[in-house]
GROMACS .gro file of C-alpha atoms in nm:
model
  218
    1MET     CA    1  -1.873  -1.554  -0.110
    2PHE     CA    2  -1.572  -1.354  -0.234
    3LYS     CA    3  -1.765  -1.029  -0.199
    4LYS     CA    4  -1.861  -1.122   0.156
    5HIS     CA    5  -1.497  -1.186   0.247
    6SER     CA    6  -1.389  -0.859   0.084
    7PHE     CA    7  -1.658  -0.669   0.274
    8PHE     CA    8  -1.546  -0.810   0.610
    9ALA     CA    9  -1.182  -0.737   0.523
   10THR     CA   10  -1.280  -0.377   0.441
   11ALA     CA   11  -1.455  -0.341   0.777
   12LEU     CA   12  -1.159  -0.493   0.963
   13PHE     CA   13  -0.905  -0.256   0.810
   14VAL     CA   14  -1.133   0.047   0.854
   15ILE     CA   15  -1.165  -0.036   1.224
   16SER     CA   16  -0.788  -0.079   1.248
   17PHE     CA   17  -0.727   0.258   1.082
   18LEU     CA   18  -0.983   0.434   1.301
   19PHE     CA   19  -0.829   0.280   1.613
   20LEU     CA   20  -0.484   0.410   1.519
   21THR     CA   21  -0.613   0.751   1.412
   22ILE     CA   22  -0.816   0.807   1.728
   23GLY     CA   23  -0.522   0.684   1.934
   24VAL     CA   24  -0.289   0.938   1.773
   25LEU     CA   25  -0.539   1.223   1.804
   26THR     CA   26  -0.603   1.148   2.172
   27ASN     CA   27  -0.237   1.078   2.250
   28ALA     CA   28  -0.335   0.734   2.381
   29SER     CA   29  -0.082   0.539   2.586
   30VAL     CA   30  -0.128   0.227   2.370
   31ILE     CA   31   0.006   0.422   2.070
   32HIS     CA   32   0.315   0.528   2.265
   33TYR     CA   33   0.365   0.168   2.378
   34LEU     CA   34   0.345   0.031   2.022
   35ASP     CA   35   0.578   0.298   1.883
   36ASN     CA   36   0.839   0.261   2.158
   37ALA     CA   37   0.831  -0.120   2.148
   38LEU     CA   38   0.884  -0.134   1.770
   39PHE     CA   39   1.144   0.146   1.773
   40ASN     CA   40   1.341  -0.043   2.041
   41LEU     CA   41   1.316  -0.366   1.842
   42VAL     CA   42   1.444  -0.204   1.522
   43ALA     CA   43   1.720  -0.023   1.714
   44LEU     CA   44   1.881  -0.360   1.789
   45THR     CA   45   1.978  -0.385   1.420
   46TYR     CA   46   2.144  -0.042   1.387
   47SER     CA   47   2.478  -0.042   1.202
   48PRO     CA   48   2.647   0.202   0.959
   49TRP     CA   49   2.624  -0.029   0.656
   50LEU     CA   50   2.257  -0.109   0.719
   51THR     CA   51   2.178   0.260   0.762
   52THR     CA   52   2.332   0.328   0.420
   53ILE     CA   53   2.117   0.056   0.261
   54MET     CA   54   1.802   0.185   0.430
   55ILE     CA   55   1.870   0.540   0.308
   56TYR     CA   56   1.907   0.405  -0.046
   57ILE     CA   57   1.581   0.209  -0.021
   58THR     CA   58   1.382   0.500   0.119
   59SER     CA   59   1.527   0.743  -0.138
   60ILE     CA   60   1.423   0.543  -0.445
   61GLY     CA   61   1.089   0.464  -0.285
   62SER     CA   62   0.976   0.826  -0.278
   63PRO     CA   63   0.610   0.901  -0.363
   64LEU     CA   64   0.719   1.076  -0.685
   65ILE     CA   65   0.913   0.774  -0.812
   66VAL     CA   66   0.646   0.525  -0.703
   67THR     CA   67   0.368   0.733  -0.861
   68THR     CA   68   0.567   0.751  -1.185
   69LEU     CA   69   0.597   0.370  -1.182
   70ALA     CA   70   0.223   0.343  -1.119
   71VAL     CA   71   0.148   0.566  -1.419
   72VAL     CA   72   0.377   0.351  -1.637
   73LEU     CA   73   0.191   0.043  -1.514
   74PHE     CA   74  -0.143   0.200  -1.602
   75ILE     CA   75  -0.020   0.289  -1.952
   76LEU     CA   76   0.110  -0.065  -2.011
   77ASN     CA   77  -0.228  -0.205  -1.904
   78ARG     CA   78  -0.450   0.052  -2.075
   79HIS     CA   79  -0.596  -0.224  -2.293
   80LYS     CA   80  -0.765  -0.370  -1.983
   81GLY     CA   81  -1.010  -0.082  -1.994
   82ARG     CA   82  -1.245  -0.068  -1.697
   83LYS     CA   83  -1.011  -0.252  -1.461
   84THR     CA   84  -0.728  -0.007  -1.533
   85LEU     CA   85  -0.960   0.290  -1.482
   86ILE     CA   86  -1.078   0.149  -1.148
   87LEU     CA   87  -0.721   0.090  -1.028
   88PHE     CA   88  -0.614   0.435  -1.152
   89SER     CA   89  -0.892   0.592  -0.945
   90PHE     CA   90  -0.801   0.368  -0.651
   91TYR     CA   91  -0.437   0.479  -0.650
   92PHE     CA   92  -0.490   0.852  -0.678
   93SER     CA   93  -0.798   0.877  -0.457
   94THR     CA   94  -0.637   0.677  -0.175
   95SER     CA   95  -0.301   0.856  -0.191
   96GLY     CA   96  -0.489   1.188  -0.208
   97LEU     CA   97  -0.693   1.092   0.098
   98ALA     CA   98  -0.372   1.004   0.283
   99LEU     CA   99  -0.229   1.347   0.204
  100LEU     CA  100  -0.547   1.517   0.326
  101LEU     CA  101  -0.539   1.315   0.648
  102LYS     CA  102  -0.177   1.419   0.704
  103LEU     CA  103  -0.286   1.782   0.702
  104ILE     CA  104  -0.586   1.720   0.928
  105ILE     CA  105  -0.414   1.498   1.187
  106HIS     CA  106  -0.093   1.706   1.180
  107ARG     CA  107   0.130   1.460   1.362
  108GLN     CA  108   0.493   1.569   1.382
  109ARG     CA  109   0.772   1.334   1.280
  110PRO     CA  110   0.986   1.147   1.536
  111SER     CA  111   1.295   1.309   1.684
  112PHE     CA  112   1.653   1.197   1.614
  113GLN     CA  113   1.600   1.102   1.249
  114LEU     CA  114   1.886   0.909   1.089
  115PHE     CA  115   1.790   1.049   0.750
  116SER     CA  116   1.632   1.392   0.764
  117ASP     CA  117   1.281   1.419   0.619
  118THR     CA  118   1.031   1.702   0.632
  119GLY     CA  119   0.655   1.728   0.643
  120LEU     CA  120   0.399   1.559   0.861
  121SER     CA  121   0.400   1.200   0.978
  122PHE     CA  122   0.058   1.029   0.987
  123PRO     CA  123   0.001   0.833   0.766
  124SER     CA  124   0.324   0.767   0.575
  125GLY     CA  125   0.322   0.891   0.215
  126HIS     CA  126   0.613   0.668   0.111
  127SER     CA  127   0.446   0.363   0.260
  128ILE     CA  128   0.095   0.409   0.129
  129CYS     CA  129   0.210   0.483  -0.227
  130MET     CA  130   0.429   0.171  -0.228
  131ILE     CA  131   0.155  -0.050  -0.083
  132LEU     CA  132  -0.094   0.084  -0.340
  133LEU     CA  133   0.152   0.012  -0.622
  134LEU     CA  134   0.203  -0.342  -0.492
  135LEU     CA  135  -0.173  -0.405  -0.476
  136ILE     CA  136  -0.218  -0.272  -0.830
  137LEU     CA  137   0.065  -0.492  -0.957
  138PHE     CA  138  -0.089  -0.799  -0.793
  139SER     CA  139  -0.428  -0.711  -0.938
  140PHE     CA  140  -0.293  -0.680  -1.292
  141LEU     CA  141  -0.101  -1.008  -1.255
  142SER     CA  142  -0.380  -1.194  -1.076
  143HIS     CA  143  -0.444  -1.431  -1.369
  144ARG     CA  144  -0.077  -1.478  -1.458
  145LYS     CA  145   0.087  -1.800  -1.336
  146ASP     CA  146   0.413  -1.787  -1.535
  147ILE     CA  147   0.746  -1.787  -1.351
  148PHE     CA  148   0.827  -1.429  -1.454
  149SER     CA  149   0.504  -1.290  -1.304
  150ILE     CA  150   0.554  -1.489  -0.984
  151LEU     CA  151   0.911  -1.360  -0.956
  152ILE     CA  152   0.796  -1.000  -1.010
  153LYS     CA  153   0.535  -1.036  -0.734
  154TYR     CA  154   0.787  -1.181  -0.489
  155MET     CA  155   1.045  -0.910  -0.562
  156ALA     CA  156   0.786  -0.632  -0.532
  157SER     CA  157   0.661  -0.774  -0.202
  158ILE     CA  158   1.012  -0.791  -0.056
  159TRP     CA  159   1.090  -0.439  -0.174
  160THR     CA  160   0.769  -0.305  -0.021
  161PHE     CA  161   0.849  -0.473   0.311
  162LEU     CA  162   1.201  -0.326   0.311
  163LEU     CA  163   1.065   0.021   0.236
  164LEU     CA  164   0.820   0.002   0.526
  165VAL     CA  165   1.098  -0.112   0.759
  166SER     CA  166   1.331   0.163   0.633
  167ARG     CA  167   1.083   0.434   0.730
  168ILE     CA  168   1.085   0.306   1.089
  169TYR     CA  169   1.457   0.224   1.096
  170LEU     CA  170   1.551   0.578   0.987
  171ARG     CA  171   1.300   0.722   1.237
  172ASP     CA  172   1.129   0.915   0.958
  173HIS     CA  173   0.797   0.771   1.079
  174TYR     CA  174   0.649   0.622   1.390
  175PRO     CA  175   0.561   0.252   1.352
  176THR     CA  176   0.194   0.340   1.397
  177ASP     CA  177   0.220   0.569   1.092
  178ILE     CA  178   0.319   0.264   0.889
  179LEU     CA  179   0.045   0.046   1.040
  180ALA     CA  180  -0.208   0.318   0.958
  181SER     CA  181  -0.083   0.334   0.597
  182ILE     CA  182  -0.124  -0.043   0.562
  183SER     CA  183  -0.474  -0.028   0.713
  184LEU     CA  184  -0.587   0.260   0.491
  185ALA     CA  185  -0.448   0.106   0.171
  186MET     CA  186  -0.599  -0.236   0.244
  187ALA     CA  187  -0.937  -0.091   0.346
  188SER     CA  188  -0.951   0.104   0.020
  189TYR     CA  189  -0.842  -0.199  -0.186
  190PHE     CA  190  -1.098  -0.437  -0.038
  191PHE     CA  191  -1.365  -0.170  -0.076
  192ILE     CA  192  -1.312  -0.144  -0.453
  193LYS     CA  193  -1.271  -0.523  -0.470
  194THR     CA  194  -1.614  -0.559  -0.311
  195PHE     CA  195  -1.798  -0.305  -0.524
  196ALA     CA  196  -1.598  -0.273  -0.847
  197LEU     CA  197  -1.308  -0.508  -0.915
  198ASP     CA  198  -1.500  -0.832  -0.859
  199ASN     CA  199  -1.761  -0.713  -1.108
  200SER     CA  200  -1.485  -0.632  -1.353
  201ALA     CA  201  -1.330  -0.976  -1.303
  202ASP     CA  202  -1.669  -1.138  -1.356
  203GLU     CA  203  -1.709  -0.956  -1.685
  204ILE     CA  204  -1.367  -1.072  -1.800
  205ALA     CA  205  -1.439  -1.431  -1.701
  206SER     CA  206  -1.773  -1.415  -1.879
  207ASN     CA  207  -1.614  -1.280  -2.196
  208GLN     CA  208  -1.346  -1.547  -2.185
  209GLY     CA  209  -1.609  -1.816  -2.138
  210GLN     CA  210  -1.809  -1.689  -2.433
  211SER     CA  211  -1.494  -1.682  -2.645
  212VAL     CA  212  -1.414  -2.045  -2.558
  213LEU     CA  213  -1.770  -2.154  -2.640
  214SER     CA  214  -1.756  -1.974  -2.974
  215GLN     CA  215  -1.430  -2.148  -3.062
  216LYS     CA  216  -1.577  -2.489  -2.975
  217LYS     CA  217  -1.883  -2.426  -3.191
  218SER     CA  218  -1.671  -2.323  -3.486
   0.00000   0.00000   0.00000
């Protein structure tokens, strides 16, 4: 049942990403409508103090910093073996694919940036790296129910949301760049969840069950 849900989620996010990508490549009017509508909505919140905060958030959420945090997370969880290897491959293959797509799609960044950034726009490197890190963190903490783990997950989720908003607020990315990053990251995550992570979780559960049975027998 879980695999079936993961498979359908993968398909849904793949379709979403393809819709956005084709829309950008064909200069579709629906893409312009989405971008302008969300830009206008965010523009209602513009203020000097908020701009300063958004610049701070986007600066410390750079792909280099986020990737460094991901590597630290992998090292701390190296004892989890196969699961860590799968998530390591997930992070670097998906972020690498995003970089390749940037070069292929070659979408220029929005005009009138509030915080100057260079490079291409679609999908967002900042956004996809942060989303991938969040998904990896949730995966490593999936069996943890203590208050500290719950707090970490809430804080990471809020920070990720703020980073995504900051990329639009500062006009460093079109909103559809961010939506594409979310779609690509989620499609990749549910893909490995369908074909790799669920199997890994099953093995862990099986090993734990065998351990409990052994303790009862002794």
